[in-house]
Coordinates of C-alpha atoms in Angstrom, one line a residue:
X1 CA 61.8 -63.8 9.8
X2 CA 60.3 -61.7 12.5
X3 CA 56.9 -61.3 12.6
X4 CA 55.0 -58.0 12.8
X5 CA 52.8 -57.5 15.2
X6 CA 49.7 -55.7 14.4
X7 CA 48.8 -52.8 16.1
X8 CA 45.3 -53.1 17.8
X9 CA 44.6 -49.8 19.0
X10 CA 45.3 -48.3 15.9
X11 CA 42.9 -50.5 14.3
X12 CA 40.3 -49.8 16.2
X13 CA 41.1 -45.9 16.3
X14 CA 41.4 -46.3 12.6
X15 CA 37.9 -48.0 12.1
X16 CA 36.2 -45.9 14.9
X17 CA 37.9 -42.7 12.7
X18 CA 35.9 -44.6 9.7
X19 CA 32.7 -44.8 11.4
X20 CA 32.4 -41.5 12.1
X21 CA 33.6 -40.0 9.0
X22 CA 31.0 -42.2 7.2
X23 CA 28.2 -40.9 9.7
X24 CA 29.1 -36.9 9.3
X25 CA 28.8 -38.2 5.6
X26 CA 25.0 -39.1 6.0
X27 CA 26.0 -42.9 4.1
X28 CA 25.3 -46.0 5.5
X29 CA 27.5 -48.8 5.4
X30 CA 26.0 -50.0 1.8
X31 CA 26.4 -46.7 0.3
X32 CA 30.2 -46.7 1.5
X33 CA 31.0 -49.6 -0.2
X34 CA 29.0 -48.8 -3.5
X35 CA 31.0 -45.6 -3.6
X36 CA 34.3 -47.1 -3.0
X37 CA 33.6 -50.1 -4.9
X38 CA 34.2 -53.0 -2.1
X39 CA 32.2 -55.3 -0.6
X40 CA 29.5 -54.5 2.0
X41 CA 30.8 -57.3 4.2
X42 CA 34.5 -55.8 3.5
X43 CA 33.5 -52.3 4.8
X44 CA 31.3 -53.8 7.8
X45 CA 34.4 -55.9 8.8
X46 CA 36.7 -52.9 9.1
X47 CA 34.1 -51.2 11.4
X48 CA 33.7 -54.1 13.4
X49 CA 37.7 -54.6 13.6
X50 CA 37.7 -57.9 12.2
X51 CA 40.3 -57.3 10.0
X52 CA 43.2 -54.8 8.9
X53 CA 42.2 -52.5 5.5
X54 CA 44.7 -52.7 2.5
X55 CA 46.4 -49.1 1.2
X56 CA 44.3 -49.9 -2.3
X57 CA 41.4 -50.2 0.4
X58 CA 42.1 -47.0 2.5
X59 CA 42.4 -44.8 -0.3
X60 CA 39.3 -46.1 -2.1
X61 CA 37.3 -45.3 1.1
X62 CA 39.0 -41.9 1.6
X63 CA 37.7 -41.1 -2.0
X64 CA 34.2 -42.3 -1.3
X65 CA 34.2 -40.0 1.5
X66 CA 36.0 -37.0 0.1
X67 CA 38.8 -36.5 2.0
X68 CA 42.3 -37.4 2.3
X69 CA 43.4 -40.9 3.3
X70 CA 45.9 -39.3 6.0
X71 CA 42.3 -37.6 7.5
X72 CA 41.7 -41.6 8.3
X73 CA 44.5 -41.6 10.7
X74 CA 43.8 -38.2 12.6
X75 CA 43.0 -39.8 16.1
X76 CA 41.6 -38.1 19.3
X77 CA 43.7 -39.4 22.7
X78 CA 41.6 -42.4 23.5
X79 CA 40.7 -42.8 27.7
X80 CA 40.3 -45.8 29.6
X81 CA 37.7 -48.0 29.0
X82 CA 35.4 -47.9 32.2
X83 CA 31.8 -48.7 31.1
X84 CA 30.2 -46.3 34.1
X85 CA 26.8 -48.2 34.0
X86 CA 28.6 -51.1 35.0
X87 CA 30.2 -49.5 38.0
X88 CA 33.1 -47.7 36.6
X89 CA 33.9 -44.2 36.1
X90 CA 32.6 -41.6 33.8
X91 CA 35.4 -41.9 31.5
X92 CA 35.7 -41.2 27.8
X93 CA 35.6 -44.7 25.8
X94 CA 37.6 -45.9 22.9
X95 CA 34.7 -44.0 20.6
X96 CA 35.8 -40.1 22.4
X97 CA 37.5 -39.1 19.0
X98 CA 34.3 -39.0 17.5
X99 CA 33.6 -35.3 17.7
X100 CA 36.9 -33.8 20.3
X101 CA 36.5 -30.8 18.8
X102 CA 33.0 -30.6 18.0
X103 CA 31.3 -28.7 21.7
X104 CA 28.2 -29.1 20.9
X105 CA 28.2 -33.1 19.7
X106 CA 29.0 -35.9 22.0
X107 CA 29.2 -39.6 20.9
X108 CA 27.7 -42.5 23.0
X109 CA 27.6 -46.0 22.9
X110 CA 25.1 -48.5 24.9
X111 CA 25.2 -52.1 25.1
X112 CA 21.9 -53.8 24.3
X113 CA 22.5 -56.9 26.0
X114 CA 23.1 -55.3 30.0
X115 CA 22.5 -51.8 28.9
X116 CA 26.2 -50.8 30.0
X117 CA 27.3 -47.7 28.3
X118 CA 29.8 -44.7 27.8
X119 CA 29.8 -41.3 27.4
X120 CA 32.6 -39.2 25.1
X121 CA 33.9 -36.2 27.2
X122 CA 31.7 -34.1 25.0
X123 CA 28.5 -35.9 25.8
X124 CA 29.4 -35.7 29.8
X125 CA 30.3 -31.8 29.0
X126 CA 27.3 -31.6 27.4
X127 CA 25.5 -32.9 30.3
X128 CA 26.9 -30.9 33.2
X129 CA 29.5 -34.3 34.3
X130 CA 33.2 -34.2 34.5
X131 CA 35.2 -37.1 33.0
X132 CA 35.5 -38.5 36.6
X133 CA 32.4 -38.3 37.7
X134 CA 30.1 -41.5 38.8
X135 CA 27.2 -41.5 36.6
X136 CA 24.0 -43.6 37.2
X137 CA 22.8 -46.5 35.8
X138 CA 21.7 -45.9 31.9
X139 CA 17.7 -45.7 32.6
X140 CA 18.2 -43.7 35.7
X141 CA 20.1 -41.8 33.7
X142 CA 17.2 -41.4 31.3
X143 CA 14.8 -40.6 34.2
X144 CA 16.9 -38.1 35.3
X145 CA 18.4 -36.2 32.2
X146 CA 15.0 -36.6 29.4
X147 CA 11.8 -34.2 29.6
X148 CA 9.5 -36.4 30.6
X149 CA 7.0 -35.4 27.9
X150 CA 9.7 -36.6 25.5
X151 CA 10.4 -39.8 27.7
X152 CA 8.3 -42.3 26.0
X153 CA 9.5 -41.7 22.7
X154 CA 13.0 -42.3 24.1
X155 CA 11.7 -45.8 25.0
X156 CA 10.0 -46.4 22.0
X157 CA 13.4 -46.1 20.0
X158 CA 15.3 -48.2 22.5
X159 CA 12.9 -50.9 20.9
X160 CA 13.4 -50.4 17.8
X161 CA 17.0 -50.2 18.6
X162 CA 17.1 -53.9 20.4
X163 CA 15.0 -54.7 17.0
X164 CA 17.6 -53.6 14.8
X165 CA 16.0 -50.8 13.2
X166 CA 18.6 -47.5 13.1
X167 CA 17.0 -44.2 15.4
X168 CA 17.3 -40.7 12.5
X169 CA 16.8 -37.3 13.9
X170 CA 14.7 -38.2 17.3
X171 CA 14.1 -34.7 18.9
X172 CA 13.8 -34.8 22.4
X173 CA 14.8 -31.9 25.4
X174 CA 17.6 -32.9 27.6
X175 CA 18.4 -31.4 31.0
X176 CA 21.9 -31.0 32.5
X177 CA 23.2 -31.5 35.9
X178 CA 21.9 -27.9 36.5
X179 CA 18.1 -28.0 35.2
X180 CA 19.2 -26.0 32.3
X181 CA 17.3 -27.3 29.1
X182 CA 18.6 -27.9 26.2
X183 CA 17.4 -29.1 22.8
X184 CA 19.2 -31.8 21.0
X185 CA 18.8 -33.9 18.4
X186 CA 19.8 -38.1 17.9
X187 CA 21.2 -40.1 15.1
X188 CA 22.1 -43.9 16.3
X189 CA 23.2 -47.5 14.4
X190 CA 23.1 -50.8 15.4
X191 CA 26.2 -52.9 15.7
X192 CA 25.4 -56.9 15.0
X193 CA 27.7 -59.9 16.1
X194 CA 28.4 -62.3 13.4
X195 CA 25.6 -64.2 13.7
X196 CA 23.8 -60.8 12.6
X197 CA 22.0 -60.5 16.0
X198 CA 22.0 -56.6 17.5
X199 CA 24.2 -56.5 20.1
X200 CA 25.4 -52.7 20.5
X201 CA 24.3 -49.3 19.6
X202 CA 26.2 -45.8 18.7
X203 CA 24.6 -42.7 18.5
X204 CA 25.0 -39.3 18.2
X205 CA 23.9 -36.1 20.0
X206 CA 23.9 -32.7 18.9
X207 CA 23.1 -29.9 21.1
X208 CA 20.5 -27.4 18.7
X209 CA 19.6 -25.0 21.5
X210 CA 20.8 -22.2 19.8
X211 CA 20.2 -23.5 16.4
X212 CA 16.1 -23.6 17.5
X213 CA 16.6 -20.5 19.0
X214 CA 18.0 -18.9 15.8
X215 CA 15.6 -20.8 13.7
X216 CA 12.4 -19.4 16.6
X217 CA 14.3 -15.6 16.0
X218 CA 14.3 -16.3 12.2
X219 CA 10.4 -17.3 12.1
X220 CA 9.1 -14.4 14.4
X221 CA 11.1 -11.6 12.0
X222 CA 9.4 -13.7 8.9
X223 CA 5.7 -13.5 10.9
X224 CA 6.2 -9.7 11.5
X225 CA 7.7 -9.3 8.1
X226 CA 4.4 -10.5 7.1
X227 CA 2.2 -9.1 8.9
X228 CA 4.4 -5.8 8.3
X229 CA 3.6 -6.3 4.8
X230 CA -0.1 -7.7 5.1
X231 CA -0.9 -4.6 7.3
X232 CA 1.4 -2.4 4.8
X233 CA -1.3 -4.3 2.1
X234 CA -4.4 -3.4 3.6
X235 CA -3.6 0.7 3.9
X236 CA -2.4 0.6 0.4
X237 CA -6.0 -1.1 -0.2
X238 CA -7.8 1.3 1.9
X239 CA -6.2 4.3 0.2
X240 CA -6.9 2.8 -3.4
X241 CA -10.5 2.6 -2.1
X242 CA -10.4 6.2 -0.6
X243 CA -8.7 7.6 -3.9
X244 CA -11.2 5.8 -5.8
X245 CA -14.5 6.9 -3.7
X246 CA -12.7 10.8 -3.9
X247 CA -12.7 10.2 -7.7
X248 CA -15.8 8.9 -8.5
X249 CA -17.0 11.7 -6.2
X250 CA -15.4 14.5 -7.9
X251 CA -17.0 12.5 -11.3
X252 CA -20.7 12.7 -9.4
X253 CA -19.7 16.7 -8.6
X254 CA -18.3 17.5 -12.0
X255 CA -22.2 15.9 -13.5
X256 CA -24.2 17.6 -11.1
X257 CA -22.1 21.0 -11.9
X258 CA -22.5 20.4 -15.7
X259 CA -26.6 19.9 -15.0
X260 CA -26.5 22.6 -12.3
X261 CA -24.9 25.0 -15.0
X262 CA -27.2 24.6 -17.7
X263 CA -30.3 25.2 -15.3
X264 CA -28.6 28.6 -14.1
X265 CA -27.4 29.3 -17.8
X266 CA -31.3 28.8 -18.7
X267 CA -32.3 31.2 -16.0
X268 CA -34.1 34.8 -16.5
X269 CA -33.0 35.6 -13.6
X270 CA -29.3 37.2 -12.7
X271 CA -28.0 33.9 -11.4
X272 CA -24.6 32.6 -11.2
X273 CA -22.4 30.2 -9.6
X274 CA -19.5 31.3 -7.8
X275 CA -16.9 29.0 -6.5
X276 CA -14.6 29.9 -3.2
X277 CA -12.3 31.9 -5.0
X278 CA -14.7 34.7 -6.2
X279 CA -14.5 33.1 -9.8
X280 CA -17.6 32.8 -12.1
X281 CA -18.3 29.2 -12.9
X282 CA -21.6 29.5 -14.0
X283 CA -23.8 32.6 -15.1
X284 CA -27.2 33.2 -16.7
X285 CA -27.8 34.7 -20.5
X286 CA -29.0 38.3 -18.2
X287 CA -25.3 39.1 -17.9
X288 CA -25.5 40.0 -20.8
X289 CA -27.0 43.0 -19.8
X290 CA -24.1 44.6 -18.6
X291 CA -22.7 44.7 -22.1
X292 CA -21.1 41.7 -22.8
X293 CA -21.8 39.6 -25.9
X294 CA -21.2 36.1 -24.8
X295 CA -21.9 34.4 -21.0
X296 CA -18.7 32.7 -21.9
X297 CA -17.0 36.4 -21.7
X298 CA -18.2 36.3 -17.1
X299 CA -17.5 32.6 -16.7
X300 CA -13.8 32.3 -15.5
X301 CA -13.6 35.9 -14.7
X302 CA -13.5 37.0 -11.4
X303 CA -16.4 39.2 -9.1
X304 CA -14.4 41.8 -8.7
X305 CA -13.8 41.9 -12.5
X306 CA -16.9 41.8 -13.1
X307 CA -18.7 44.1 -10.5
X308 CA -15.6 46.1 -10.1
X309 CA -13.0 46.5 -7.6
X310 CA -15.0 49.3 -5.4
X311 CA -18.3 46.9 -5.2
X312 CA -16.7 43.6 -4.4
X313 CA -14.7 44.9 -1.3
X314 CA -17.1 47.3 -0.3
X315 CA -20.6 45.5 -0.9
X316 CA -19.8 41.8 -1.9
X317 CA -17.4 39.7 0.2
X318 CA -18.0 40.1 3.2
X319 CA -21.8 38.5 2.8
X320 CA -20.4 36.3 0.4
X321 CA -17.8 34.9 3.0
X322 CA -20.1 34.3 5.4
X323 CA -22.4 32.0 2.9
X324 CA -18.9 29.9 2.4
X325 CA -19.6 29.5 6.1
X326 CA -22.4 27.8 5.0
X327 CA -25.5 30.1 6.2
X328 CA -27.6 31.6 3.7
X329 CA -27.5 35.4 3.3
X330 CA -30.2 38.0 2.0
X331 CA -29.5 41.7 1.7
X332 CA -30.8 44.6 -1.0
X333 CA -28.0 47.4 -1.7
X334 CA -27.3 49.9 -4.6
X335 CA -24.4 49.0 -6.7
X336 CA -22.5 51.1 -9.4
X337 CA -22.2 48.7 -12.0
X338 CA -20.4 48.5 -15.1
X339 CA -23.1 49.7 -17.8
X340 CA -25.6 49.7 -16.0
X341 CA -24.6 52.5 -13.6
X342 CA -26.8 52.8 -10.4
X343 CA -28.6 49.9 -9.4
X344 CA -30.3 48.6 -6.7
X345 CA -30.5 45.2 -6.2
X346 CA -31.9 42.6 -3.8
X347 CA -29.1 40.3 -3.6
X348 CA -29.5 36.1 -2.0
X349 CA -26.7 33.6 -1.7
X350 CA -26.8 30.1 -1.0
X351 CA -24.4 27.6 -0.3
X352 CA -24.1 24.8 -2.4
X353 CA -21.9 21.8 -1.9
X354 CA -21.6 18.1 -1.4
X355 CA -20.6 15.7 1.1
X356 CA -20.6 18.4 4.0
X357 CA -18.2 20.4 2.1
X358 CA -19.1 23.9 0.8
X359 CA -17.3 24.5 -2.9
X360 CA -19.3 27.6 -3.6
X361 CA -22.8 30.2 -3.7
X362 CA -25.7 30.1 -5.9
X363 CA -25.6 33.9 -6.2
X364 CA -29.5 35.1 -6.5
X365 CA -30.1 38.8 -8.1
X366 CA -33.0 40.7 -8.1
X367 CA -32.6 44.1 -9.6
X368 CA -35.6 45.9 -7.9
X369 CA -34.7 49.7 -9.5
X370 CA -37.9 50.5 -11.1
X371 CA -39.7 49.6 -7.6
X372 CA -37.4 51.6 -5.7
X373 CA -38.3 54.6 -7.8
X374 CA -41.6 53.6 -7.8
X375 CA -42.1 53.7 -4.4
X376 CA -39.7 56.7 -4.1
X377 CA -42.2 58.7 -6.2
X378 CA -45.0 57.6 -4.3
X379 CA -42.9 58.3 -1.0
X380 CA -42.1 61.9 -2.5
X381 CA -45.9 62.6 -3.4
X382 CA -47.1 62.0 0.3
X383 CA -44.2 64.0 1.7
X384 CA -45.4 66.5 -0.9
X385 CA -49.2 66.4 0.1
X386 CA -48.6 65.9 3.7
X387 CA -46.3 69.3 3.6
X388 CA -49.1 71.1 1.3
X389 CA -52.1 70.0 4.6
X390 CA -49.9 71.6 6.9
X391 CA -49.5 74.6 5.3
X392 CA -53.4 75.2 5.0
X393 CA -55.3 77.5 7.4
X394 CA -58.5 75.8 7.3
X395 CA -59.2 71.9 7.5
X396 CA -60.4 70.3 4.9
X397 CA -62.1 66.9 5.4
X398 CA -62.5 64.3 2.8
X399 CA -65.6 62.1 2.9
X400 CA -67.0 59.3 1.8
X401 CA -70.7 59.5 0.4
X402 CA -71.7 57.7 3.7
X403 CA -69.8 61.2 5.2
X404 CA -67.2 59.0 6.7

């Protein structure tokens, strides 16, 4: 019976296909076999390619990683196998199919016994190298290509690494062949012998420049978002404090115009309050003598309803305009009023307000009648006398006792 020969380099495409698909996975090699239900030692002898899986095998770890058994089997064209730290070129290595199509993730692998190593295209792509290209030795490689302010830590997980301890998400800046940048991110595993003793290490890097970037882009619109609203926050504040202050000052205003009315309501005086539209808001109980029964019948009337038409326009608003101005303004003047008929009055107004603003005139009437006549009598009686000296032929003194 003729013998089959087993295909090597499918195996190890096949168990290299494994590792990788476990890896995108996030599982280690423990929680691959709990999920398919084999042994630890099973699974970690497939990815060492110490022996050939079963088909009850393959599809019980295609389940575990949910996907298809036949996605097991998609392999990458493998390269040759020139380790370039050991003088060979800068060839892809039997792990290249790790990420093919994957730009921005390259695969490595580094001996930790003579710190050869290998690059997948990707990672020599990723670095500014073509596929032929001689590389360096690994730590002059390191020198070269790592920030140095991240340097240090690169070191400190190659010793964990030669300690058997697996490297998770080390951030560190690369910079390619042109001093461009980059930011990138590792994930590596230790491979043992089998006497358990670390031997080999496979890790992956992922390029997040633009992913940072996106993230830095993301984080700036969030702070100015913020500070968009904080600002939007503290005029909302300011006007709630401004609305507030204008009502408790129109509160203060309506008090002192309630207290202010009652004093000129009190008054036996004409005095009344007039606001910037002409409109009583305020009169005292001698309105009443122009013939009205109530104050209440002047307050909310206007002047001009009041005095009439003629006497506002003629005699009123243009003093009374200027005391919105804020001046105070004194004048005496005979009015035709309502009632009354001719009067003549000596007339004040004062601006009253609050806070710098003017919102009316304390209107201030004296009605001085009888003392004109008086002293239009007495005016008429020295005319009179004066008239009745002149018109005498003789002059006739008038002495004191002292004959002054």
């Amino acid at each position: 019976m003729k013998k089959i020969r087993q295909d090597t380099h499918s195996l190890t495409q096949f168990r290299m296909r494994l590792k990788a698909l476990r890896r995108m996975a996030g599982l280690t090699q423990a929680e691959l076999a709990e999920r398919a239900d084999i042994s630890l030692e099973h699974v970690s002898k497939i990815e060492r390619g110490g022996g050939a899986p079963s088909f009850h095998t393959i599809v019980a770890l295609a389940r575990a990683l949910e996907t298809e058994p036949a996605n097991l089997f998609l392999f990458a064209e493998m390269g040759p196998a020139g380790l370039p730290g050991n003088g060979g070129d800068a060839a892809t290595s039997e792990r290249d199919h790790v990420a093919p199509y994957i730009p921005h993730m390259g695969t490595w692998s580094l001996s930790l016994v003579d710190s050869s190593y290998s690059f997948s295209a990707n990672m020599l792509a990723m670095h500014g190298y073509s596929p032929k290209e001689k590389l360096p030795t690994f730590m002059a490689f390191l020198e070269r290509h790592i920030h140095p302010a991240d340097l240090p830590r690169v070191h400190e997980a190659l010793a964990m690494l030669k300690e058997g301890k697996h490297i998770t998400r080390l951030e560190l800046r690369f910079f390619r062949k042109d001093a461009e940048m980059r930011h990138g991110l590792i994930d590596s595993e230790v491979e043992y012998d089998r006497d358990g003793a670390p031997v080999s290490t496979f890790g992956v890097l992922m390029d997040v420049t633009e992913l940072k970037r996106l993230r830095g882009l993301l984080q700036q619109s969030r702070m100015d978002m913020e500070d968009r609203a904080l600002k939007r926050t503290e005029e909302l504040e300011a006007v709630a404090l401004e609305l507030n202050g204008e009502r408790r000052q129109r509160e203060q205003l309506q008090e002192s115009m309630a207290v202010f009315e009652k004093v000129i309501a009190q008054s036996k005086d004409y005095q009344s309050f007039v606001d910037r539209d002409y409109v009583y808001r305020a009169v005292s109980g001698t309105y009443l003598n122009y013939g009205y029964v109530d104050t209440n019948e002047v307050v909310g009337k206007t002047m001009a309803e009041v005095l009439g038409e003629d006497v506002f326009k003629d005699v009123v608003k243009a003093p009374l305009d200027e005391c919105f101005q804020g001046k105070d303004v004194q004048y005496t003047t005979r009015m035709d009023l309502p009632g009354l008929g001719k009067r003549y009055m000596d007339v004040s107004y004062y601006p009253y307000g609050e806070h710098g603003e003017v919102l009316g005139a304390v209107v201030s009437v004296c009605d001085i009648t009888e003392q004109y006549h008086a002293q239009e009598r007495i005016r008429l009686s020295e005319e009179k006398y004066r008239l009745l000296a002149d018109s005498m032929a003789d002059v006739v003194w008038t002495l004191d006792e002292n004959y002054v």
